[in-house]
């Protein structure tokens, strides 16, 4: 029951996106009592990852425009005379213009089986999950059960009328999928990691022989192999998020793969960009003169601050114009501008371009031949990793738990409590709210940007090589001046984000129109719709497109706090994902807000080693139990888990 929740906390966090999860972990680690709630049935908000059936349920939710939660007890009656309320939104309006296209063969003779396969396959995930042992790469069993227990507790306490209403809004099958998706999210990585160890031997032979056409029913049946990110990002190997993962030891909850290739799209062709010293000298695309030119320029970029005379005169012009003054061939200018600095002709000035190039080069070689890492099972793992850390240090988690309003004291103008969907008043000193939870009244003066997103399932890579396990990033420049470049990230099956024989491709750009209008021209350049191929033996130059999703996502990253109406000083706003490639914005935001809540406290320090914990026989029972939780958390860290620690050692 909701009454079992404590009535008072130090910090209440609403929303489980990456910034909120980092702050919750940092506050819990510093000894604050943390309540972390989300009205959704899954972790991550717009940072989440879904299985294929999970993304279909998510799509259904937005296309039907149904509320995430249903009416609870009237909260207005609980507001006293000396109080006022800030009502929170019950509907997520951050996703717009959702369009889905299926190009793979529908297999009409399998239609009945296919419809059942979605539900049957998803149900099997749920029936297996509660009984499977949690893999040691994730939360210790004690804390994992705490997280799951809180989810189950909420399911039990949801009034039956809510469930009946949900069935009225949507058909039984889809509602069932949504409910099941929550359970899968709680233990997703454990079950998938378990199955991934057993399946590869049969998967390669029985699932998808190379020349067999992939059908939609195959995608449905192998839906658990997919982990589809709502937001597409990579981790710079020397970026703020990697440093935080190592410092806090949260990296033990996740595993990563190195991006293997940087690609460029030039004159209608996809080419590999040489960026490391070895790549440059092994490249067959560049002449010997070009190799020397490129190495000389990249060496300068690494220490450009020491040579101000080289660039001071060009500070006011664009980076593109500056490159033309540097004795670089058009070929090299294109590579540096679009694939190393990852900017466009008009977007960056000289200083910004040099900074971006230096950052790219600085990150090379730490974990591999490119600057980037990708988390296995998708970007949605990262918020969950920090949630696990928060839970280890006593944070309480409640999914499917909405907050109806914030209660503000009229005299002090401080927020003093929340009222949740069950009418329980919970007191706190500090409140962190993800932007999407605010109502239109609070956000009436806020101007949002939009991100255009597309997710594709294809049958082969945009640039074929001997290995079919390449992870690539490609920047496609805007066709006309003033249009935005499109970032393409292509993931293979070894990232645990798609089934064997397929690739998962993410396209992202800043919106100027709807996502489909912004991104479809790039999709048409790189891929061929599956239906255009008449015969199985026909050789197709481009990869075949099996399935496509387009949507626009709200970008609240640049919104000033002053834009929100009448927010109390102890209510802090966390933004959703931004359009950038890295995660630095989320980490900076989390650290800034943490310092406001806990000034002079260390931000996410590492947990103590078990050897350093001394339990005094005369100490309080609570202290002893707390030490045992921390001890168990460390002792269950898997030895085989890929660690981000000691990167220099790894690179050697």
XYZ file of C-alpha atoms in Angstrom:
652
model
C 0.000 0.000 0.000
C 1.025 3.614 -0.561
C 0.630 4.197 3.183
C 3.712 2.049 3.629
C 5.821 4.784 2.054
C 7.515 6.978 4.653
C 5.808 10.348 5.023
C 9.016 12.385 4.954
C 12.172 12.507 2.803
C 15.076 14.870 2.237
C 14.815 14.759 -1.558
C 11.944 13.733 -3.837
C 12.856 13.142 -7.495
C 10.076 12.960 -10.102
C 11.157 11.292 -13.355
C 13.830 8.642 -13.968
C 15.742 10.198 -16.889
C 19.540 10.348 -16.828
C 19.980 13.717 -15.006
C 17.372 12.818 -12.375
C 18.899 9.370 -11.831
C 22.400 10.812 -11.397
C 21.138 13.359 -8.858
C 19.165 10.689 -6.972
C 22.292 8.501 -6.775
C 24.473 11.425 -5.642
C 21.997 12.512 -2.957
C 21.503 8.967 -1.672
C 25.274 8.424 -1.598
C 25.713 11.596 0.493
C 23.266 10.330 3.107
C 20.040 12.027 1.971
C 16.760 10.142 2.197
C 15.593 9.879 -1.422
C 12.200 8.993 -2.912
C 12.401 8.485 -6.683
C 9.062 8.177 -8.512
C 7.940 7.959 -12.123
C 4.408 7.815 -13.499
C 5.616 5.636 -16.370
C 5.899 1.871 -16.126
C 9.579 1.853 -17.122
C 12.837 3.525 -16.124
C 14.457 6.273 -18.167
C 11.638 8.490 -19.470
C 12.808 9.745 -22.871
C 16.212 8.130 -22.206
C 14.642 4.639 -22.138
C 15.289 1.586 -24.330
C 12.567 -0.844 -25.440
C 12.317 -4.335 -26.858
C 10.468 -4.478 -30.189
C 7.149 -5.366 -28.562
C 7.877 -2.702 -25.940
C 8.322 -0.022 -28.617
C 5.033 -1.113 -30.200
C 3.312 -0.649 -26.829
C 4.987 2.743 -26.445
C 3.780 3.740 -29.917
C 0.247 2.656 -29.114
C 0.287 4.806 -26.006
C 1.229 7.937 -27.946
C -0.921 7.291 -31.008
C -4.006 6.798 -28.876
C -3.027 9.895 -26.906
C -4.114 8.185 -23.705
C -3.208 9.461 -20.254
C -0.383 7.698 -18.462
C -2.378 7.502 -15.260
C -6.018 7.703 -14.318
C -7.866 9.868 -11.838
C -6.946 9.408 -8.189
C -8.517 10.883 -5.056
C -9.214 14.617 -5.256
C -6.112 16.405 -4.006
C -7.748 19.826 -3.794
C -9.400 18.876 -0.499
C -5.984 18.392 1.126
C -4.714 21.914 0.380
C -4.927 24.042 3.542
C -5.700 27.771 3.769
C -2.064 28.789 4.086
C -1.064 26.594 1.134
C -1.397 26.578 -2.628
C -0.809 23.852 -5.177
C 1.147 23.542 -8.411
C -0.736 20.908 -10.396
C 1.441 18.524 -12.415
C 0.570 17.227 -15.859
C -0.884 13.747 -16.226
C -0.042 13.544 -19.911
C 3.388 13.375 -21.546
C 3.487 15.801 -24.477
C 7.180 15.506 -25.313
C 6.679 13.182 -28.331
C 4.942 14.307 -31.537
C 4.477 13.356 -35.190
C 4.917 9.614 -34.667
C 4.955 7.648 -37.951
C 5.756 3.935 -38.444
C 6.434 2.040 -41.669
C 6.948 -1.680 -42.157
C 8.735 -2.684 -45.373
C 9.550 -6.296 -44.489
C 7.392 -9.079 -45.897
C 4.209 -9.408 -43.869
C 3.965 -13.197 -44.411
C 0.202 -13.293 -44.850
C -0.006 -17.030 -44.215
C 1.569 -16.417 -40.788
C -0.641 -13.463 -39.869
C -2.635 -15.216 -37.150
C 0.511 -16.690 -35.656
C 2.244 -13.336 -35.796
C -0.461 -11.471 -33.897
C -0.304 -14.089 -31.175
C 3.482 -14.157 -31.279
C 3.756 -10.620 -29.987
C 1.699 -11.353 -26.904
C 3.006 -14.868 -26.378
C 6.636 -13.817 -26.761
C 6.220 -10.929 -24.372
C 4.399 -13.036 -21.820
C 7.248 -15.521 -21.805
C 9.609 -12.725 -20.794
C 7.480 -11.999 -17.791
C 6.960 -15.567 -16.700
C 10.693 -16.183 -16.787
C 11.922 -12.965 -15.220
C 10.771 -13.270 -11.597
C 12.263 -16.749 -11.247
C 15.576 -16.123 -13.010
C 18.617 -15.322 -10.912
C 19.645 -11.707 -11.313
C 22.968 -11.486 -13.099
C 25.678 -10.202 -10.822
C 26.471 -7.319 -13.156
C 23.367 -5.626 -11.823
C 22.090 -4.662 -8.413
C 22.835 -7.006 -5.553
C 19.950 -9.372 -5.030
C 18.829 -7.640 -1.846
C 18.560 -4.268 -3.492
C 17.179 -5.632 -6.742
C 14.387 -7.288 -4.834
C 13.765 -3.967 -3.113
C 13.285 -2.319 -6.503
C 11.024 -5.084 -7.796
C 9.093 -5.228 -4.565
C 8.298 -1.546 -4.822
C 7.055 -2.075 -8.389
C 4.902 -5.019 -7.327
C 3.645 -3.123 -4.304
C 2.367 -0.400 -6.593
C 0.662 -2.901 -8.853
C -1.181 -4.342 -5.891
C -2.262 -0.972 -4.596
C -3.573 0.292 -7.941
C -7.382 0.472 -7.659
C -9.175 -2.046 -9.835
C -11.153 0.774 -11.415
C -7.883 2.129 -12.845
C -7.196 -1.155 -14.588
C -10.739 -1.310 -15.910
C -10.402 2.207 -17.299
C -7.122 1.257 -18.926
C -8.850 -1.633 -20.658
C -11.480 0.756 -21.970
C -8.847 3.109 -23.377
C -6.967 0.370 -25.209
C -7.595 -3.208 -26.180
C -6.625 -5.991 -23.815
C -3.577 -7.114 -25.797
C -1.823 -3.751 -25.835
C -2.554 -2.968 -22.195
C -1.150 -6.343 -21.258
C 2.006 -5.558 -23.181
C 2.413 -2.246 -21.398
C 2.046 -3.806 -17.985
C 4.455 -6.576 -18.892
C 6.984 -4.132 -20.236
C 7.427 -2.686 -16.761
C 8.400 -6.007 -15.266
C 10.795 -6.592 -18.121
C 12.393 -3.193 -17.566
C 13.069 -3.892 -13.910
C 15.129 -6.962 -14.801
C 15.627 -6.548 -18.530
C 19.364 -6.763 -18.693
C 19.539 -9.775 -16.440
C 17.192 -11.874 -18.517
C 18.623 -10.765 -21.838
C 22.195 -11.336 -20.741
C 21.162 -14.761 -19.535
C 19.549 -15.682 -22.840
C 22.302 -14.121 -24.933
C 24.780 -16.577 -23.445
C 22.695 -19.566 -24.467
C 21.383 -18.520 -27.848
C 24.261 -17.545 -30.175
C 25.012 -21.126 -31.246
C 21.482 -21.718 -32.558
C 20.789 -18.110 -33.472
C 23.426 -17.985 -36.180
C 22.167 -21.115 -37.930
C 18.453 -21.325 -37.301
C 17.500 -17.665 -36.946
C 18.905 -15.851 -39.926
C 21.035 -17.399 -42.640
C 22.666 -14.635 -44.647
C 20.638 -14.955 -47.844
C 17.242 -15.536 -46.288
C 14.814 -12.659 -46.495
C 13.884 -11.313 -43.084
C 10.150 -11.145 -42.447
C 8.168 -9.026 -40.029
C 7.121 -12.109 -38.090
C 10.789 -12.962 -37.531
C 11.354 -9.491 -36.098
C 8.322 -9.979 -33.829
C 9.460 -13.406 -32.655
C 12.981 -12.142 -31.940
C 11.654 -8.923 -30.384
C 13.549 -9.521 -27.154
C 16.811 -9.204 -29.062
C 16.049 -5.542 -29.754
C 16.801 -2.679 -27.392
C 15.591 0.436 -29.165
C 16.738 3.756 -27.693
C 14.423 6.758 -27.727
C 17.468 9.043 -27.709
C 20.609 8.207 -29.677
C 23.908 9.134 -28.033
C 27.462 7.880 -27.576
C 29.898 8.289 -24.707
C 33.128 10.206 -25.312
C 35.861 8.060 -23.774
C 37.174 11.061 -21.826
C 33.797 12.715 -21.402
C 32.146 13.735 -18.147
C 29.861 10.702 -18.017
C 32.696 8.167 -18.375
C 34.654 10.007 -15.668
C 31.586 9.928 -13.406
C 30.938 6.224 -14.061
C 34.522 5.411 -13.084
C 34.676 7.756 -10.086
C 31.399 6.514 -8.574
C 32.086 2.858 -9.486
C 28.680 2.765 -11.225
C 30.536 1.379 -14.252
C 30.386 -2.067 -12.608
C 26.659 -2.185 -13.431
C 27.198 -1.806 -17.208
C 29.331 -3.013 -20.083
C 30.424 -1.080 -23.144
C 31.617 -1.611 -26.698
C 33.933 0.631 -28.666
C 32.598 2.305 -31.810
C 34.665 0.681 -34.542
C 34.333 3.143 -37.448
C 33.899 6.832 -38.211
C 32.207 7.213 -41.608
C 31.582 10.084 -44.023
C 28.996 10.506 -46.780
C 30.563 12.222 -49.761
C 29.514 12.453 -53.408
C 26.812 9.841 -52.857
C 29.186 7.305 -51.298
C 29.884 6.170 -47.746
C 33.607 6.168 -46.875
C 35.589 5.338 -43.765
C 37.385 8.301 -42.191
C 40.966 7.801 -40.992
C 41.264 9.520 -37.620
C 43.979 7.798 -35.585
C 47.642 7.853 -36.602
C 47.465 4.190 -37.656
C 44.292 4.792 -39.696
C 45.828 7.765 -41.477
C 48.947 5.900 -42.561
C 47.029 2.737 -43.509
C 44.417 4.634 -45.508
C 44.216 3.926 -49.224
C 41.895 6.911 -49.779
C 44.603 9.493 -49.057
C 47.739 10.260 -51.012
C 51.048 10.425 -49.152
C 50.953 14.233 -49.346
C 47.423 14.271 -47.873
C 48.502 11.985 -45.036
C 51.277 14.393 -44.073
C 48.938 17.400 -44.343
C 46.326 15.744 -42.143
C 48.786 14.604 -39.468
C 50.356 18.070 -39.328
C 46.968 19.755 -38.904
C 45.697 17.262 -36.295
C 48.925 17.648 -34.311
C 48.380 21.414 -34.309
C 44.750 20.996 -33.130
C 45.905 18.984 -30.108
C 47.856 22.015 -28.807
C 46.207 24.908 -30.621
C 46.017 27.018 -27.424
C 49.817 27.186 -27.381
C 49.880 28.765 -30.843
C 47.350 31.638 -30.754
C 49.053 33.392 -33.670
C 47.952 30.531 -35.908
C 44.221 31.143 -35.428
C 43.654 34.558 -33.751
C 43.122 36.302 -37.077
C 40.410 33.794 -38.022
C 38.325 33.793 -34.810
C 35.387 35.616 -36.380
C 34.971 33.327 -39.389
C 33.423 29.853 -39.580
C 35.522 26.758 -39.013
C 34.782 25.748 -42.603
C 36.357 28.982 -43.908
C 39.299 28.565 -41.537
C 40.035 25.071 -42.890
C 40.351 26.527 -46.398
C 43.280 28.631 -45.170
C 45.173 25.623 -43.769
C 46.591 24.014 -46.907
C 44.167 21.104 -46.696
C 42.719 19.463 -49.797
C 38.902 19.551 -50.202
C 38.901 15.860 -49.285
C 40.641 16.534 -45.957
C 38.558 19.625 -45.228
C 35.416 17.527 -45.588
C 36.691 14.771 -43.272
C 37.822 17.214 -40.571
C 34.683 19.350 -40.707
C 31.987 16.681 -40.806
C 33.517 13.534 -39.299
C 36.082 14.752 -36.755
C 34.791 18.147 -35.575
C 31.276 16.866 -36.452
C 29.936 20.284 -37.342
C 28.659 21.981 -40.498
C 29.724 24.811 -42.799
C 27.806 27.449 -40.861
C 27.310 25.999 -37.365
C 30.709 26.631 -35.719
C 33.256 29.402 -35.624
C 36.996 28.700 -35.692
C 37.418 28.369 -31.909
C 34.447 26.000 -31.542
C 35.741 23.875 -34.420
C 39.249 23.651 -32.949
C 37.814 22.729 -29.527
C 35.644 19.994 -31.057
C 38.582 18.615 -33.045
C 40.837 18.620 -29.976
C 38.162 16.871 -27.896
C 37.782 14.188 -30.577
C 41.541 13.600 -30.739
C 41.921 13.725 -26.943
C 39.443 10.832 -26.618
C 41.219 8.621 -29.178
C 43.056 5.590 -27.884
C 41.714 5.501 -24.338
C 39.588 2.415 -24.929
C 40.056 1.790 -28.630
C 40.670 3.211 -32.072
C 37.808 5.738 -31.952
C 36.756 8.249 -29.270
C 33.372 6.680 -28.559
C 31.794 3.948 -26.431
C 28.282 2.507 -26.538
C 26.584 0.758 -23.579
C 25.511 -2.835 -24.235
C 21.689 -3.180 -24.251
C 21.303 0.493 -25.165
C 21.403 3.996 -23.729
C 18.492 3.124 -21.426
C 20.899 1.124 -19.250
C 22.634 4.272 -17.975
C 19.753 5.789 -15.949
C 19.099 2.331 -14.476
C 22.742 2.016 -13.392
C 22.494 5.201 -11.324
C 19.105 4.106 -9.966
C 20.798 0.918 -8.738
C 23.437 2.972 -6.950
C 20.719 5.079 -5.329
C 18.878 1.937 -4.192
C 22.068 0.445 -2.720
C 22.348 3.471 -0.427
C 18.699 3.390 0.655
C 16.761 5.219 -2.073
C 13.144 4.105 -2.532
C 11.782 3.560 -6.060
C 8.185 3.620 -7.281
C 7.258 3.227 -10.947
C 3.643 3.732 -12.143
C 3.399 6.202 -9.287
C 2.232 9.644 -10.356
C 2.350 12.871 -8.385
C -0.778 15.018 -8.590
C 0.617 18.281 -7.258
C 3.330 20.123 -5.384
C 2.193 21.801 -2.153
C 3.592 25.305 -1.605
C 3.580 27.283 1.640
C 2.134 30.729 0.885
C 4.182 32.541 3.496
C 7.661 31.155 2.796
C 7.003 30.459 -0.923
C 8.789 27.125 -0.458
C 7.487 23.757 -1.620
C 6.790 21.591 1.411
C 5.226 18.357 0.103
C 3.762 16.393 -2.779
C 0.390 14.664 -2.996
C 0.569 11.402 -4.929
C -2.058 9.502 -6.909
C -3.310 7.785 -3.761
C -3.810 11.038 -1.922
C -0.803 10.540 0.370
C 1.000 13.711 1.400
C 4.790 13.217 1.469
C 6.969 15.955 2.959
C 10.432 16.851 1.676
C 13.045 19.613 1.741
C 14.003 19.490 -1.943
C 12.076 18.541 -5.089
C 13.529 17.668 -8.511
C 11.022 17.520 -11.352
C 11.630 16.458 -14.950
C 10.377 19.135 -17.333
C 7.660 16.980 -18.948
C 5.777 16.706 -15.637
C 4.956 20.413 -15.497
C 1.518 21.517 -16.697
C 0.835 24.003 -19.498
C 0.161 26.693 -16.899
C 3.688 26.357 -15.504
C 5.263 26.207 -18.985
C 3.156 28.842 -20.754
C 6.193 31.075 -21.450
C 8.633 28.288 -22.309
C 9.928 28.060 -25.888
C 11.020 24.515 -26.729
C 13.187 23.255 -29.557
C 12.521 19.880 -31.132
C 14.714 16.920 -32.063
C 13.915 14.851 -35.163
C 14.470 11.131 -34.602
C 14.264 8.047 -36.734
C 14.912 4.400 -35.870
C 15.445 1.893 -38.692
C 15.908 -1.853 -38.872
C 18.007 -2.831 -41.905
C 19.439 -6.064 -43.285
C 23.099 -5.013 -43.685
C 25.577 -2.241 -43.011
C 25.817 1.032 -44.940
C 29.470 0.162 -45.611
C 30.141 -3.537 -46.132
C 33.394 -4.998 -44.792
C 34.701 -8.451 -43.960
C 33.208 -8.196 -40.466
C 29.455 -7.900 -39.984
C 29.932 -6.642 -36.404
C 30.788 -3.001 -37.054
C 29.464 -0.130 -34.932
C 29.578 3.078 -36.946
C 28.849 6.780 -36.711
C 28.187 8.759 -39.885
C 27.445 12.467 -40.347
C 25.411 13.471 -43.405
C 25.677 17.242 -44.044
C 22.563 19.307 -44.716
C 21.725 19.568 -48.423
C 21.103 23.318 -48.357
C 22.792 26.132 -46.415
C 21.114 26.572 -43.043
C 19.785 23.012 -42.843
C 21.031 20.755 -40.077
C 23.422 17.843 -40.470
C 21.983 14.409 -39.714
C 23.854 12.108 -37.333
C 23.575 8.406 -38.143
C 24.584 5.720 -35.627
C 24.515 2.133 -36.893
C 24.504 -0.670 -34.302
C 25.191 -4.351 -34.981
C 23.836 -7.355 -33.072
C 26.886 -7.600 -30.773
C 25.671 -4.410 -29.022
C 22.656 -6.460 -27.831
C 20.294 -3.999 -29.519
C 19.072 -6.056 -32.501
C 18.712 -9.630 -33.743
C 21.446 -11.332 -35.759
C 21.311 -10.579 -39.457
C 19.987 -7.049 -38.863
C 21.302 -3.604 -37.966
C 19.630 -0.961 -35.825
C 20.142 2.521 -37.269
C 19.456 5.777 -35.388
C 19.131 9.124 -37.177
C 19.079 12.410 -35.252
C 19.031 16.111 -36.124
C 17.688 19.385 -34.799
C 14.150 19.759 -36.139
C 13.132 22.224 -38.785
C 9.995 20.298 -39.833
C 8.470 16.983 -38.792
C 10.904 14.124 -38.188
C 9.904 12.342 -41.375
C 10.320 15.471 -43.512
C 13.730 16.169 -41.945
C 15.141 12.640 -42.095
C 13.469 10.770 -44.957
C 15.739 12.328 -47.641
C 18.799 10.916 -45.806
C 17.093 7.537 -45.375
C 16.431 7.420 -49.123
C 20.094 8.201 -49.871
C 21.401 5.394 -47.691
C 18.759 2.648 -47.888
C 16.362 0.883 -50.247
C 12.866 -0.053 -49.031
C 12.596 -3.839 -48.833
C 9.518 -3.971 -51.084
C 11.450 -2.583 -54.056
C 13.465 -5.813 -54.294
C 11.593 -8.200 -56.546
C 13.749 -11.321 -56.390
C 15.717 -12.838 -53.561
C 18.849 -13.222 -55.667
C 18.862 -9.625 -56.901
C 21.971 -7.735 -55.766
C 21.050 -4.428 -54.169
C 23.658 -1.705 -53.802
C 22.130 -0.178 -50.672
C 21.031 -1.972 -47.490
C 17.367 -2.940 -47.424
C 15.061 -1.096 -45.060
C 12.839 -3.480 -43.065
C 11.103 -1.171 -40.574
C 11.149 2.571 -39.858
C 9.944 4.808 -37.041
C 9.916 8.630 -37.112
C 9.066 10.977 -34.244
C 9.842 14.428 -32.863
C 11.092 14.754 -29.288
C 11.032 17.902 -27.187
C 14.439 19.426 -26.387
C 14.233 21.348 -23.090
C 17.994 21.498 -22.484
C 18.389 25.240 -23.124
C 15.325 26.393 -21.211
C 16.107 28.885 -18.450
C 14.620 28.231 -15.023
C 13.145 31.755 -15.103
C 10.945 30.721 -18.047
C 8.776 28.586 -15.742
C 5.976 30.366 -13.916
C 6.179 30.801 -10.111
C 8.444 27.895 -9.215
C 9.474 27.788 -5.529
C 13.229 28.094 -4.920
C 13.507 24.490 -3.645
C 11.915 23.019 -6.793
C 14.598 22.220 -9.387
C 13.962 21.461 -13.056
C 15.714 18.648 -14.974
C 15.604 18.802 -18.752
C 15.039 15.933 -21.150
C 17.647 14.747 -23.671
C 19.392 17.324 -25.866
C 20.352 16.864 -29.507
C 24.107 16.595 -28.852
C 26.078 13.414 -29.392
C 27.498 13.170 -25.861
C 25.985 13.220 -22.385
C 27.944 16.142 -20.920
C 24.862 18.354 -20.648
C 23.076 15.821 -18.400
C 26.119 15.396 -16.124
C 26.739 19.160 -15.815
C 23.095 19.716 -15.013
C 23.065 16.957 -12.400
C 26.216 18.244 -10.682
C 24.967 21.853 -10.632
C 21.639 20.878 -9.048
C 23.335 18.510 -6.583
C 25.570 21.357 -5.331
C 22.447 23.474 -4.712
C 20.927 20.671 -2.630
C 24.107 19.456 -0.900
C 26.675 22.282 -0.969
C 30.240 21.267 -0.108
C 29.433 17.546 -0.563
C 31.470 15.370 -2.930
C 29.544 14.537 -6.106
C 29.108 10.754 -6.404
C 32.220 9.577 -4.519
C 33.150 5.899 -4.846
C 31.558 3.501 -2.350
C 33.848 2.261 0.422
C 35.731 -0.988 -0.150
C 34.501 -3.918 1.957
C 37.974 -4.188 3.543
C 37.707 -0.614 4.803
C 34.403 -1.157 6.610
C 34.957 -1.826 10.321
C 31.911 -2.992 12.222
C 32.057 -2.269 15.946
C 30.238 -4.780 18.108
C 28.850 -1.948 20.232
C 27.585 0.058 17.268
C 23.918 0.513 16.541
C 22.113 -2.283 14.726
C 21.160 0.078 11.908
C 24.792 0.948 11.231
C 25.737 -2.714 11.099
C 22.928 -3.537 8.673
C 23.862 -0.601 6.456
C 27.461 -1.788 6.338
C 26.344 -5.277 5.392
C 24.312 -3.905 2.475
C 27.337 -2.008 1.166
C 29.528 -5.043 1.758
C 27.203 -7.266 -0.224
C 26.960 -4.684 -2.995
C 30.698 -4.823 -3.498
C 31.103 -8.549 -3.066
C 28.642 -9.304 -5.871
C 30.444 -7.255 -8.464
C 31.105 -9.642 -11.356
C 34.697 -10.502 -12.150
C 33.924 -10.999 -15.827
C 32.206 -7.631 -16.252
C 34.045 -5.221 -18.516
C 35.231 -2.384 -16.312
C 35.904 1.208 -17.281
C 38.492 1.485 -14.521
C 42.203 1.695 -15.313
C 41.620 2.752 -18.927
C 45.277 3.423 -19.583
C 46.035 -0.152 -18.510
C 43.351 -1.413 -20.874
C 44.683 0.591 -23.789
C 48.183 -0.777 -23.260
